[in-house]
Amino acid sequence: MSTTSTKGVALITGASTGIGAVYADRLAKRGYDLILVARDEARLNALAERLRTETGVKAEVIKADLTDKADVAKLEQRLATDTAITALVNNAGVAGSNDFTGSDPDAFDKMIQLNVTTVTRLAAAAARNFAPRNSGTIINLASVVGLMPELNMPVYGATKAFVTYLTQGLRVQFGDSAVRLQAVLPGATRTEIWERSGSDIDAMDPNMVMGVDDMVDAALAGLDQGELVTIPSLPDAADWHGALAAKAKLYPNLSRSEPAARLR
Ligand SMILES: NC(=O)c1ccc[n+]([C@@H]2O[C@H](COP(=O)([O-])OP(=O)(O)OC[C@H]3O[C@@H](n4cnc5c(N)ncnc54)[C@H](OP(=O)(O)O)[C@@H]3O)[C@@H](O)[C@H]2O)c1
């Protein structure tokens, strides 16, 4: 890419389908050039071609397996050094198996690699690029599953709780920097992730399932409103802030010199 749009370039992982592909569409329509990343090069090329034709933006395709250390390292290098890049959508993720005693632990390892390790490394690379320029946007795809252990997806849920915490913690570390950070916590969203993880989204109450276009549009509205954490289906953001305030009531007693009287 020799010249770039005024918005700069958005790098989107997991852009070959689902939520990532809709982010690509919406960010192109907002005037971003694109770097689209996933393993399925044919799908990425088809999307890139459509978006070039429809919107006139530049769209580059990078085939990468984000559980592969060498592929991740190449992407980190690009993200950390290419100053045309102004946004990262850290979206690629798998839901995978959650049967703790019955699953191959290597499958957990791969899920953690993609959903946690790669997300962290790419966010860190983008931060090295954005922080000195006091600009840029990092969007991390978490999930409401990370708020609800009751959903019985202990490994996937933990990876997604990590993503929310990481984003909240980065906001603290970035202080009043103009770098925008957002964790997006979708509920059930109609994409291939369900089929890929052996679940049937049609078995769910349709009132709980959001279309992928609506989900991404709502998440981007949350970004525009400056939300750090966006739950696209939550009617009243005050409920989220209330939950945070309830948790903060614990803080004065979380680290003290004496054990609690009830435990003596
Ligand atoms: N859909 C939901 O209900 C839902 C709810 C909450 C959160 N989320 C989160 O939203 C994000 C996107 O999910 P989605 O529903 O759009 O999933 P999806 O339809 O299954 O798409 C996942 C994307 O990630 C890419 N990907 C998977 N493994 C990869 C790997 N090893 N290396 C590189 N790319 C890889 C896939 O592309 P290739 O196969 O071409 O590599 C695909 O583009 C995920 O982080 C997910 O946890 C989804």
PDB file of C-alpha atoms and ligand atoms in Angstrom:
ATOM      1  CA  MET A   1       0.000   0.000   0.000  1.00  0.00           C
ATOM      2  CA  SER A   2       1.729   3.175  -1.108  1.00  0.00           C
ATOM      3  CA  THR A   3      -0.780   5.828  -0.103  1.00  0.00           C
ATOM      4  CA  THR A   4      -3.436   5.511   2.551  1.00  0.00           C
ATOM      5  CA  SER A   5      -6.830   6.998   3.262  1.00  0.00           C
ATOM      6  CA  THR A   6      -7.146   9.761   5.837  1.00  0.00           C
ATOM      7  CA  LYS A   7      -8.567   7.244   8.316  1.00  0.00           C
ATOM      8  CA  GLY A   8      -5.488   5.062   7.878  1.00  0.00           C
ATOM      9  CA  VAL A   9      -5.506   1.276   7.827  1.00  0.00           C
ATOM     10  CA  ALA A  10      -7.541  -1.097   9.975  1.00  0.00           C
ATOM     11  CA  LEU A  11      -6.041  -4.534  10.546  1.00  0.00           C
ATOM     12  CA  ILE A  12      -8.774  -7.077  11.236  1.00  0.00           C
ATOM     13  CA  THR A  13      -8.046 -10.625  12.366  1.00  0.00           C
ATOM     14  CA  GLY A  14     -10.557 -13.346  11.578  1.00  0.00           C
ATOM     15  CA  ALA A  15     -11.853 -11.294   8.674  1.00  0.00           C
ATOM     16  CA  SER A  16     -12.731 -14.223   6.389  1.00  0.00           C
ATOM     17  CA  THR A  17     -16.254 -14.593   7.807  1.00  0.00           C
ATOM     18  CA  GLY A  18     -18.624 -13.686  10.635  1.00  0.00           C
ATOM     19  CA  ILE A  19     -18.004 -10.699  12.865  1.00  0.00           C
ATOM     20  CA  GLY A  20     -14.592  -9.898  11.353  1.00  0.00           C
ATOM     21  CA  ALA A  21     -15.986  -9.783   7.814  1.00  0.00           C
ATOM     22  CA  VAL A  22     -18.706  -7.339   8.916  1.00  0.00           C
ATOM     23  CA  TYR A  23     -16.121  -5.137  10.661  1.00  0.00           C
ATOM     24  CA  ALA A  24     -14.212  -5.114   7.351  1.00  0.00           C
ATOM     25  CA  ASP A  25     -17.325  -3.980   5.504  1.00  0.00           C
ATOM     26  CA  ARG A  26     -18.221  -1.286   8.035  1.00  0.00           C
ATOM     27  CA  LEU A  27     -14.704   0.074   8.446  1.00  0.00           C
ATOM     28  CA  ALA A  28     -14.250   0.228   4.660  1.00  0.00           C
ATOM     29  CA  LYS A  29     -17.494   2.211   4.478  1.00  0.00           C
ATOM     30  CA  ARG A  30     -16.069   4.527   7.159  1.00  0.00           C
ATOM     31  CA  GLY A  31     -13.069   5.138   4.895  1.00  0.00           C
ATOM     32  CA  TYR A  32     -10.433   2.845   6.353  1.00  0.00           C
ATOM     33  CA  ASP A  33      -8.079   0.906   4.118  1.00  0.00           C
ATOM     34  CA  LEU A  34      -7.898  -2.681   5.255  1.00  0.00           C
ATOM     35  CA  ILE A  35      -5.513  -5.478   6.118  1.00  0.00           C
ATOM     36  CA  LEU A  36      -7.578  -8.651   6.312  1.00  0.00           C
ATOM     37  CA  VAL A  37      -6.115 -11.598   8.203  1.00  0.00           C
ATOM     38  CA  ALA A  38      -7.239 -15.238   8.511  1.00  0.00           C
ATOM     39  CA  ARG A  39      -6.281 -18.686   7.211  1.00  0.00           C
ATOM     40  CA  ASP A  40      -8.769 -18.933   4.336  1.00  0.00           C
ATOM     41  CA  GLU A  41      -7.058 -16.859   1.665  1.00  0.00           C
ATOM     42  CA  ALA A  42      -9.728 -17.425  -0.991  1.00  0.00           C
ATOM     43  CA  ARG A  43     -12.449 -15.987   1.251  1.00  0.00           C
ATOM     44  CA  LEU A  44     -10.252 -13.052   2.259  1.00  0.00           C
ATOM     45  CA  ASN A  45      -9.499 -12.303  -1.402  1.00  0.00           C
ATOM     46  CA  ALA A  46     -13.182 -12.415  -2.335  1.00  0.00           C
ATOM     47  CA  LEU A  47     -14.059  -9.997   0.492  1.00  0.00           C
ATOM     48  CA  ALA A  48     -11.145  -7.701  -0.339  1.00  0.00           C
ATOM     49  CA  GLU A  49     -12.179  -7.603  -4.000  1.00  0.00           C
ATOM     50  CA  ARG A  50     -15.804  -6.806  -3.139  1.00  0.00           C
ATOM     51  CA  LEU A  51     -14.827  -4.012  -0.755  1.00  0.00           C
ATOM     52  CA  ARG A  52     -12.324  -2.486  -3.196  1.00  0.00           C
ATOM     53  CA  THR A  53     -15.045  -2.389  -5.859  1.00  0.00           C
ATOM     54  CA  GLU A  54     -17.844  -1.168  -3.597  1.00  0.00           C
ATOM     55  CA  THR A  55     -15.958   1.386  -1.508  1.00  0.00           C
ATOM     56  CA  GLY A  56     -12.740   2.230  -3.362  1.00  0.00           C
ATOM     57  CA  VAL A  57     -10.572   1.469  -0.316  1.00  0.00           C
ATOM     58  CA  LYS A  58      -7.333  -0.455  -0.496  1.00  0.00           C
ATOM     59  CA  ALA A  59      -7.535  -3.954   0.912  1.00  0.00           C
ATOM     60  CA  GLU A  60      -4.556  -6.203   1.533  1.00  0.00           C
ATOM     61  CA  VAL A  61      -4.864  -9.860   2.436  1.00  0.00           C
ATOM     62  CA  ILE A  62      -2.551 -11.678   4.835  1.00  0.00           C
ATOM     63  CA  LYS A  63      -2.953 -15.436   5.155  1.00  0.00           C
ATOM     64  CA  ALA A  64      -1.936 -16.360   8.687  1.00  0.00           C
ATOM     65  CA  ASP A  65      -2.631 -19.054  11.228  1.00  0.00           C
ATOM     66  CA  LEU A  66      -2.779 -17.107  14.461  1.00  0.00           C
ATOM     67  CA  THR A  67      -1.898 -20.177  16.503  1.00  0.00           C
ATOM     68  CA  ASP A  68       1.409 -20.349  14.620  1.00  0.00           C
ATOM     69  CA  LYS A  69       4.211 -18.458  16.365  1.00  0.00           C
ATOM     70  CA  ALA A  70       6.001 -17.482  13.156  1.00  0.00           C
ATOM     71  CA  ASP A  71       2.818 -16.133  11.564  1.00  0.00           C
ATOM     72  CA  VAL A  72       1.965 -14.180  14.721  1.00  0.00           C
ATOM     73  CA  ALA A  73       5.496 -12.759  14.921  1.00  0.00           C
ATOM     74  CA  LYS A  74       5.272 -11.451  11.329  1.00  0.00           C
ATOM     75  CA  LEU A  75       1.969  -9.772  12.103  1.00  0.00           C
ATOM     76  CA  GLU A  76       3.320  -8.263  15.325  1.00  0.00           C
ATOM     77  CA  GLN A  77       6.228  -6.788  13.406  1.00  0.00           C
ATOM     78  CA  ARG A  78       3.878  -5.206  10.887  1.00  0.00           C
ATOM     79  CA  LEU A  79       1.495  -3.911  13.567  1.00  0.00           C
ATOM     80  CA  ALA A  80       4.273  -2.406  15.639  1.00  0.00           C
ATOM     81  CA  THR A  81       6.077  -0.641  12.803  1.00  0.00           C
ATOM     82  CA  ASP A  82       3.638   0.293  10.034  1.00  0.00           C
ATOM     83  CA  THR A  83       2.520   3.797  10.973  1.00  0.00           C
ATOM     84  CA  ALA A  84      -0.239   3.714   8.346  1.00  0.00           C
ATOM     85  CA  ILE A  85      -2.087   1.311  10.666  1.00  0.00           C
ATOM     86  CA  THR A  86      -4.520   3.218  12.885  1.00  0.00           C
ATOM     87  CA  ALA A  87      -6.865   0.466  14.099  1.00  0.00           C
ATOM     88  CA  LEU A  88      -6.654  -3.154  15.224  1.00  0.00           C
ATOM     89  CA  VAL A  89      -9.741  -5.338  15.445  1.00  0.00           C
ATOM     90  CA  ASN A  90      -8.524  -8.256  17.540  1.00  0.00           C
ATOM     91  CA  ASN A  91     -11.349 -10.551  16.505  1.00  0.00           C
ATOM     92  CA  ALA A  92     -10.161 -14.051  15.493  1.00  0.00           C
ATOM     93  CA  GLY A  93     -11.314 -16.564  18.066  1.00  0.00           C
ATOM     94  CA  VAL A  94     -12.663 -20.070  18.563  1.00  0.00           C
ATOM     95  CA  ALA A  95     -15.217 -21.390  21.050  1.00  0.00           C
ATOM     96  CA  GLY A  96     -14.040 -24.994  20.882  1.00  0.00           C
ATOM     97  CA  SER A  97     -14.514 -27.762  23.340  1.00  0.00           C
ATOM     98  CA  ASN A  98     -15.291 -27.081  26.989  1.00  0.00           C
ATOM     99  CA  ASP A  99     -15.696 -30.599  28.368  1.00  0.00           C
ATOM    100  CA  PHE A 100     -12.907 -30.308  30.897  1.00  0.00           C
ATOM    101  CA  THR A 101     -12.313 -33.986  31.564  1.00  0.00           C
ATOM    102  CA  GLY A 102     -13.320 -35.338  28.151  1.00  0.00           C
ATOM    103  CA  SER A 103     -11.468 -32.990  25.801  1.00  0.00           C
ATOM    104  CA  ASP A 104      -7.944 -33.176  24.477  1.00  0.00           C
ATOM    105  CA  PRO A 105      -5.964 -30.608  26.503  1.00  0.00           C
ATOM    106  CA  ASP A 106      -4.175 -29.659  23.281  1.00  0.00           C
ATOM    107  CA  ALA A 107      -7.497 -28.228  22.085  1.00  0.00           C
ATOM    108  CA  PHE A 108      -7.609 -26.009  25.195  1.00  0.00           C
ATOM    109  CA  ASP A 109      -4.052 -24.992  24.486  1.00  0.00           C
ATOM    110  CA  LYS A 110      -4.917 -23.949  20.918  1.00  0.00           C
ATOM    111  CA  MET A 111      -7.952 -21.997  22.090  1.00  0.00           C
ATOM    112  CA  ILE A 112      -5.888 -20.175  24.696  1.00  0.00           C
ATOM    113  CA  GLN A 113      -3.180 -19.544  22.106  1.00  0.00           C
ATOM    114  CA  LEU A 114      -5.628 -17.879  19.712  1.00  0.00           C
ATOM    115  CA  ASN A 115      -8.060 -16.211  22.140  1.00  0.00           C
ATOM    116  CA  VAL A 116      -5.533 -15.077  24.761  1.00  0.00           C
ATOM    117  CA  THR A 117      -1.875 -15.226  23.723  1.00  0.00           C
ATOM    118  CA  THR A 118      -2.274 -13.913  20.191  1.00  0.00           C
ATOM    119  CA  VAL A 119      -4.810 -11.283  21.239  1.00  0.00           C
ATOM    120  CA  THR A 120      -2.371 -10.045  23.893  1.00  0.00           C
ATOM    121  CA  ARG A 121       0.649 -10.025  21.594  1.00  0.00           C
ATOM    122  CA  LEU A 122      -1.197  -8.212  18.797  1.00  0.00           C
ATOM    123  CA  ALA A 123      -2.657  -5.648  21.204  1.00  0.00           C
ATOM    124  CA  ALA A 124       0.829  -5.055  22.611  1.00  0.00           C
ATOM    125  CA  ALA A 125       2.293  -4.618  19.123  1.00  0.00           C
ATOM    126  CA  ALA A 126      -0.451  -2.142  18.205  1.00  0.00           C
ATOM    127  CA  ALA A 127       0.079  -0.314  21.493  1.00  0.00           C
ATOM    128  CA  ARG A 128       3.797   0.128  20.689  1.00  0.00           C
ATOM    129  CA  ASN A 129       2.739   1.715  17.410  1.00  0.00           C
ATOM    130  CA  PHE A 130      -0.156   3.839  18.700  1.00  0.00           C
ATOM    131  CA  ALA A 131       0.967   5.029  22.144  1.00  0.00           C
ATOM    132  CA  PRO A 132       3.862   7.257  21.005  1.00  0.00           C
ATOM    133  CA  ARG A 133       1.524   8.889  18.462  1.00  0.00           C
ATOM    134  CA  ASN A 134      -1.246   9.287  21.038  1.00  0.00           C
ATOM    135  CA  SER A 135      -3.804   7.972  18.542  1.00  0.00           C
ATOM    136  CA  GLY A 136      -5.233   4.744  17.215  1.00  0.00           C
ATOM    137  CA  THR A 137      -7.943   2.263  18.139  1.00  0.00           C
ATOM    138  CA  ILE A 138      -7.765  -1.249  19.591  1.00  0.00           C
ATOM    139  CA  ILE A 139     -10.999  -3.249  19.572  1.00  0.00           C
ATOM    140  CA  ASN A 140     -10.879  -6.605  21.360  1.00  0.00           C
ATOM    141  CA  LEU A 141     -13.647  -9.170  20.861  1.00  0.00           C
ATOM    142  CA  ALA A 142     -14.572 -10.672  24.224  1.00  0.00           C
ATOM    143  CA  SER A 143     -17.963 -12.255  25.032  1.00  0.00           C
ATOM    144  CA  VAL A 144     -20.753 -12.158  27.600  1.00  0.00           C
ATOM    145  CA  VAL A 145     -19.762 -15.778  28.289  1.00  0.00           C
ATOM    146  CA  GLY A 146     -16.793 -14.276  30.141  1.00  0.00           C
ATOM    147  CA  LEU A 147     -19.250 -12.743  32.634  1.00  0.00           C
ATOM    148  CA  MET A 148     -21.247 -15.928  33.214  1.00  0.00           C
ATOM    149  CA  PRO A 149     -19.505 -19.079  34.521  1.00  0.00           C
ATOM    150  CA  GLU A 150     -23.031 -20.550  34.783  1.00  0.00           C
ATOM    151  CA  LEU A 151     -23.007 -21.003  30.999  1.00  0.00           C
ATOM    152  CA  ASN A 152     -20.677 -23.986  31.508  1.00  0.00           C
ATOM    153  CA  MET A 153     -18.021 -22.973  29.018  1.00  0.00           C
ATOM    154  CA  PRO A 154     -15.141 -22.802  31.490  1.00  0.00           C
ATOM    155  CA  VAL A 155     -12.223 -22.553  29.099  1.00  0.00           C
ATOM    156  CA  TYR A 156     -13.787 -20.373  26.402  1.00  0.00           C
ATOM    157  CA  GLY A 157     -15.411 -18.183  29.056  1.00  0.00           C
ATOM    158  CA  ALA A 158     -12.106 -17.748  30.858  1.00  0.00           C
ATOM    159  CA  THR A 159     -10.386 -16.691  27.639  1.00  0.00           C
ATOM    160  CA  LYS A 160     -13.089 -14.104  27.074  1.00  0.00           C
ATOM    161  CA  ALA A 161     -12.991 -12.855  30.682  1.00  0.00           C
ATOM    162  CA  PHE A 162      -9.270 -12.385  30.073  1.00  0.00           C
ATOM    163  CA  VAL A 163      -9.959 -10.195  27.037  1.00  0.00           C
ATOM    164  CA  THR A 164     -12.328  -7.936  28.981  1.00  0.00           C
ATOM    165  CA  TYR A 165      -9.930  -7.623  31.905  1.00  0.00           C
ATOM    166  CA  LEU A 166      -7.000  -6.986  29.544  1.00  0.00           C
ATOM    167  CA  THR A 167      -8.888  -4.134  27.896  1.00  0.00           C
ATOM    168  CA  GLN A 168      -9.959  -2.621  31.230  1.00  0.00           C
ATOM    169  CA  GLY A 169      -6.420  -2.929  32.567  1.00  0.00           C
ATOM    170  CA  LEU A 170      -4.934  -1.351  29.444  1.00  0.00           C
ATOM    171  CA  ARG A 171      -7.279   1.614  29.871  1.00  0.00           C
ATOM    172  CA  VAL A 172      -5.744   2.139  33.316  1.00  0.00           C
ATOM    173  CA  GLN A 173      -2.230   1.829  31.914  1.00  0.00           C
ATOM    174  CA  PHE A 174      -2.955   4.163  29.003  1.00  0.00           C
ATOM    175  CA  GLY A 175      -4.378   6.776  31.397  1.00  0.00           C
ATOM    176  CA  ASP A 176      -5.755   9.739  29.498  1.00  0.00           C
ATOM    177  CA  SER A 177      -3.981   8.795  26.247  1.00  0.00           C
ATOM    178  CA  ALA A 178      -6.143   9.410  23.196  1.00  0.00           C
ATOM    179  CA  VAL A 179      -5.639   5.790  22.095  1.00  0.00           C
ATOM    180  CA  ARG A 180      -9.153   4.327  21.966  1.00  0.00           C
ATOM    181  CA  LEU A 181      -9.714   0.950  23.603  1.00  0.00           C
ATOM    182  CA  GLN A 182     -12.856  -1.141  23.511  1.00  0.00           C
ATOM    183  CA  ALA A 183     -13.860  -4.615  24.618  1.00  0.00           C
ATOM    184  CA  VAL A 184     -16.924  -5.856  22.760  1.00  0.00           C
ATOM    185  CA  LEU A 185     -18.995  -8.474  24.607  1.00  0.00           C
ATOM    186  CA  PRO A 186     -21.485  -9.970  22.143  1.00  0.00           C
ATOM    187  CA  GLY A 187     -24.183 -12.358  23.238  1.00  0.00           C
ATOM    188  CA  ALA A 188     -25.130 -15.179  20.880  1.00  0.00           C
ATOM    189  CA  THR A 189     -24.523 -13.885  17.362  1.00  0.00           C
ATOM    190  CA  ARG A 190     -25.414 -15.796  14.232  1.00  0.00           C
ATOM    191  CA  THR A 191     -22.064 -16.816  12.690  1.00  0.00           C
ATOM    192  CA  GLU A 192     -20.164 -19.972  11.795  1.00  0.00           C
ATOM    193  CA  ILE A 193     -18.564 -20.132  15.252  1.00  0.00           C
ATOM    194  CA  TRP A 194     -21.486 -22.221  16.479  1.00  0.00           C
ATOM    195  CA  GLU A 195     -21.204 -24.866  13.784  1.00  0.00           C
ATOM    196  CA  ARG A 196     -17.409 -24.841  14.106  1.00  0.00           C
ATOM    197  CA  SER A 197     -17.688 -25.631  17.818  1.00  0.00           C
ATOM    198  CA  GLY A 198     -20.350 -28.307  17.340  1.00  0.00           C
ATOM    199  CA  SER A 199     -23.290 -26.267  18.644  1.00  0.00           C
ATOM    200  CA  ASP A 200     -26.648 -25.586  17.015  1.00  0.00           C
ATOM    201  CA  ILE A 201     -27.587 -21.926  17.216  1.00  0.00           C
ATOM    202  CA  ASP A 202     -31.080 -22.799  15.952  1.00  0.00           C
ATOM    203  CA  ALA A 203     -31.656 -24.721  19.191  1.00  0.00           C
ATOM    204  CA  MET A 204     -31.463 -21.418  21.069  1.00  0.00           C
ATOM    205  CA  ASP A 205     -34.351 -19.118  21.855  1.00  0.00           C
ATOM    206  CA  PRO A 206     -34.378 -16.818  18.776  1.00  0.00           C
ATOM    207  CA  ASN A 207     -34.970 -13.854  21.097  1.00  0.00           C
ATOM    208  CA  MET A 208     -31.446 -14.377  22.389  1.00  0.00           C
ATOM    209  CA  VAL A 209     -29.713 -14.503  19.009  1.00  0.00           C
ATOM    210  CA  MET A 210     -28.542 -11.319  17.276  1.00  0.00           C
ATOM    211  CA  GLY A 211     -27.774 -10.933  13.589  1.00  0.00           C
ATOM    212  CA  VAL A 212     -24.106 -10.281  12.913  1.00  0.00           C
ATOM    213  CA  ASP A 213     -24.723  -6.987  11.069  1.00  0.00           C
ATOM    214  CA  ASP A 214     -26.741  -5.582  13.978  1.00  0.00           C
ATOM    215  CA  MET A 215     -24.109  -6.748  16.471  1.00  0.00           C
ATOM    216  CA  VAL A 216     -21.217  -5.021  14.710  1.00  0.00           C
ATOM    217  CA  ASP A 217     -23.216  -1.843  14.046  1.00  0.00           C
ATOM    218  CA  ALA A 218     -24.118  -1.639  17.751  1.00  0.00           C
ATOM    219  CA  ALA A 219     -20.510  -2.307  18.784  1.00  0.00           C
ATOM    220  CA  LEU A 220     -19.312   0.510  16.523  1.00  0.00           C
ATOM    221  CA  ALA A 221     -21.982   2.815  17.956  1.00  0.00           C
ATOM    222  CA  GLY A 222     -20.578   1.975  21.399  1.00  0.00           C
ATOM    223  CA  LEU A 223     -17.091   2.820  20.151  1.00  0.00           C
ATOM    224  CA  ASP A 224     -18.343   6.140  18.783  1.00  0.00           C
ATOM    225  CA  GLN A 225     -19.901   6.863  22.196  1.00  0.00           C
ATOM    226  CA  GLY A 226     -16.546   6.251  23.865  1.00  0.00           C
ATOM    227  CA  GLU A 227     -17.561   3.069  25.691  1.00  0.00           C
ATOM    228  CA  LEU A 228     -14.699   0.989  27.067  1.00  0.00           C
ATOM    229  CA  VAL A 229     -16.917  -2.086  27.389  1.00  0.00           C
ATOM    230  CA  THR A 230     -19.785  -2.554  24.973  1.00  0.00           C
ATOM    231  CA  ILE A 231     -22.494  -5.169  25.457  1.00  0.00           C
ATOM    232  CA  PRO A 232     -24.498  -4.750  22.255  1.00  0.00           C
ATOM    233  CA  SER A 233     -27.801  -6.096  23.615  1.00  0.00           C
ATOM    234  CA  LEU A 234     -27.747  -4.338  27.008  1.00  0.00           C
ATOM    235  CA  PRO A 235     -30.505  -1.692  27.013  1.00  0.00           C
ATOM    236  CA  ASP A 236     -29.175   0.376  29.922  1.00  0.00           C
ATOM    237  CA  ALA A 237     -25.427   0.931  30.258  1.00  0.00           C
ATOM    238  CA  ALA A 238     -26.107   1.950  33.890  1.00  0.00           C
ATOM    239  CA  ASP A 239     -26.625  -1.770  34.666  1.00  0.00           C
ATOM    240  CA  TRP A 240     -23.018  -2.466  33.648  1.00  0.00           C
ATOM    241  CA  HIS A 241     -21.747   0.456  35.695  1.00  0.00           C
ATOM    242  CA  GLY A 242     -23.853  -0.784  38.625  1.00  0.00           C
ATOM    243  CA  ALA A 243     -22.188  -4.201  38.383  1.00  0.00           C
ATOM    244  CA  LEU A 244     -18.769  -2.530  38.389  1.00  0.00           C
ATOM    245  CA  ALA A 245     -19.757  -0.439  41.410  1.00  0.00           C
ATOM    246  CA  ALA A 246     -20.973  -3.551  43.279  1.00  0.00           C
ATOM    247  CA  LYS A 247     -17.614  -5.206  42.622  1.00  0.00           C
ATOM    248  CA  ALA A 248     -15.733  -2.101  43.718  1.00  0.00           C
ATOM    249  CA  LYS A 249     -17.380  -2.432  47.156  1.00  0.00           C
ATOM    250  CA  LEU A 250     -15.059  -5.405  47.727  1.00  0.00           C
ATOM    251  CA  TYR A 251     -11.916  -3.412  47.078  1.00  0.00           C
ATOM    252  CA  PRO A 252     -11.242  -2.015  50.580  1.00  0.00           C
ATOM    253  CA  ASN A 253     -11.197  -5.558  51.992  1.00  0.00           C
ATOM    254  CA  LEU A 254      -9.371  -7.478  49.274  1.00  0.00           C
ATOM    255  CA  SER A 255      -5.903  -7.036  50.748  1.00  0.00           C
ATOM    256  CA  ARG A 256      -5.465  -6.487  54.500  1.00  0.00           C
ATOM    257  CA  SER A 257      -2.888  -7.340  57.140  1.00  0.00           C
ATOM    258  CA  GLU A 258      -5.250  -9.605  59.119  1.00  0.00           C
ATOM    259  CA  PRO A 259      -7.363 -12.586  58.020  1.00  0.00           C
ATOM    260  CA  ALA A 260     -11.086 -11.917  58.216  1.00  0.00           C
ATOM    261  CA  ALA A 261     -12.624 -12.677  61.611  1.00  0.00           C
ATOM    262  CA  ARG A 262     -14.947 -15.278  60.001  1.00  0.00           C
ATOM    263  CA  LEU A 263     -11.884 -17.311  59.004  1.00  0.00           C
ATOM    264  CA  ARG A 264     -10.106 -17.308  62.342  1.00  0.00           C
TER     265      ARG A 264
HETATM  266  N1  LIG B   1     -20.725 -15.519  17.273  1.00  0.00           N
HETATM  267  C1  LIG B   1     -20.949 -15.393  18.575  1.00  0.00           C
HETATM  268  O1  LIG B   1     -21.996 -15.836  19.107  1.00  0.00           O
HETATM  269  C2  LIG B   1     -19.925 -14.700  19.426  1.00  0.00           C
HETATM  270  C3  LIG B   1     -20.335 -14.274  20.693  1.00  0.00           C
HETATM  271  C4  LIG B   1     -19.420 -13.644  21.518  1.00  0.00           C
HETATM  272  C5  LIG B   1     -18.123 -13.438  21.076  1.00  0.00           C
HETATM  273  N2  LIG B   1     -17.738 -13.872  19.836  1.00  0.00           N
HETATM  274  C6  LIG B   1     -16.328 -13.647  19.454  1.00  0.00           C
HETATM  275  O2  LIG B   1     -16.261 -12.924  18.257  1.00  0.00           O
HETATM  276  C7  LIG B   1     -15.090 -13.275  17.525  1.00  0.00           C
HETATM  277  C8  LIG B   1     -15.470 -13.635  16.095  1.00  0.00           C
HETATM  278  O3  LIG B   1     -16.350 -14.734  16.157  1.00  0.00           O
HETATM  279  P1  LIG B   1     -17.310 -15.173  14.966  1.00  0.00           P
HETATM  280  O4  LIG B   1     -18.604 -15.528  15.592  1.00  0.00           O
HETATM  281  O5  LIG B   1     -17.262 -14.210  13.860  1.00  0.00           O
HETATM  282  O6  LIG B   1     -16.582 -16.531  14.550  1.00  0.00           O
HETATM  283  P2  LIG B   1     -16.467 -17.269  13.140  1.00  0.00           P
HETATM  284  O7  LIG B   1     -17.634 -16.957  12.284  1.00  0.00           O
HETATM  285  O8  LIG B   1     -16.171 -18.688  13.473  1.00  0.00           O
HETATM  286  O9  LIG B   1     -15.167 -16.573  12.528  1.00  0.00           O
HETATM  287  C9  LIG B   1     -13.937 -16.715  13.168  1.00  0.00           C
HETATM  288  C10 LIG B   1     -12.870 -16.031  12.359  1.00  0.00           C
HETATM  289  O10 LIG B   1     -11.601 -16.288  13.004  1.00  0.00           O
HETATM  290  C11 LIG B   1     -10.719 -16.870  12.038  1.00  0.00           C
HETATM  291  N3  LIG B   1      -9.848 -17.845  12.684  1.00  0.00           N
HETATM  292  C12 LIG B   1     -10.195 -18.929  13.409  1.00  0.00           C
HETATM  293  N4  LIG B   1      -9.089 -19.600  13.775  1.00  0.00           N
HETATM  294  C13 LIG B   1      -8.033 -18.928  13.279  1.00  0.00           C
HETATM  295  C14 LIG B   1      -6.639 -19.128  13.298  1.00  0.00           C
HETATM  296  N5  LIG B   1      -6.081 -20.183  13.911  1.00  0.00           N
HETATM  297  N6  LIG B   1      -5.837 -18.232  12.667  1.00  0.00           N
HETATM  298  C15 LIG B   1      -6.382 -17.150  12.031  1.00  0.00           C
HETATM  299  N7  LIG B   1      -7.689 -16.918  11.979  1.00  0.00           N
HETATM  300  C16 LIG B   1      -8.513 -17.800  12.583  1.00  0.00           C
HETATM  301  C17 LIG B   1     -11.625 -17.551  11.017  1.00  0.00           C
HETATM  302  O11 LIG B   1     -10.995 -17.581   9.746  1.00  0.00           O
HETATM  303  P3  LIG B   1     -10.265 -18.829   9.055  1.00  0.00           P
HETATM  304  O12 LIG B   1     -11.014 -20.057   9.419  1.00  0.00           O
HETATM  305  O13 LIG B   1     -10.289 -18.443   7.613  1.00  0.00           O
HETATM  306  O14 LIG B   1      -8.868 -18.792   9.614  1.00  0.00           O
HETATM  307  C18 LIG B   1     -12.783 -16.551  10.955  1.00  0.00           C
HETATM  308  O15 LIG B   1     -12.475 -15.501  10.076  1.00  0.00           O
HETATM  309  C19 LIG B   1     -14.443 -14.430  18.299  1.00  0.00           C
HETATM  310  O16 LIG B   1     -13.387 -13.929  19.090  1.00  0.00           O
HETATM  311  C20 LIG B   1     -15.574 -14.934  19.180  1.00  0.00           C
HETATM  312  O17 LIG B   1     -15.088 -15.525  20.381  1.00  0.00           O
HETATM  313  C21 LIG B   1     -18.612 -14.486  19.005  1.00  0.00           C
END
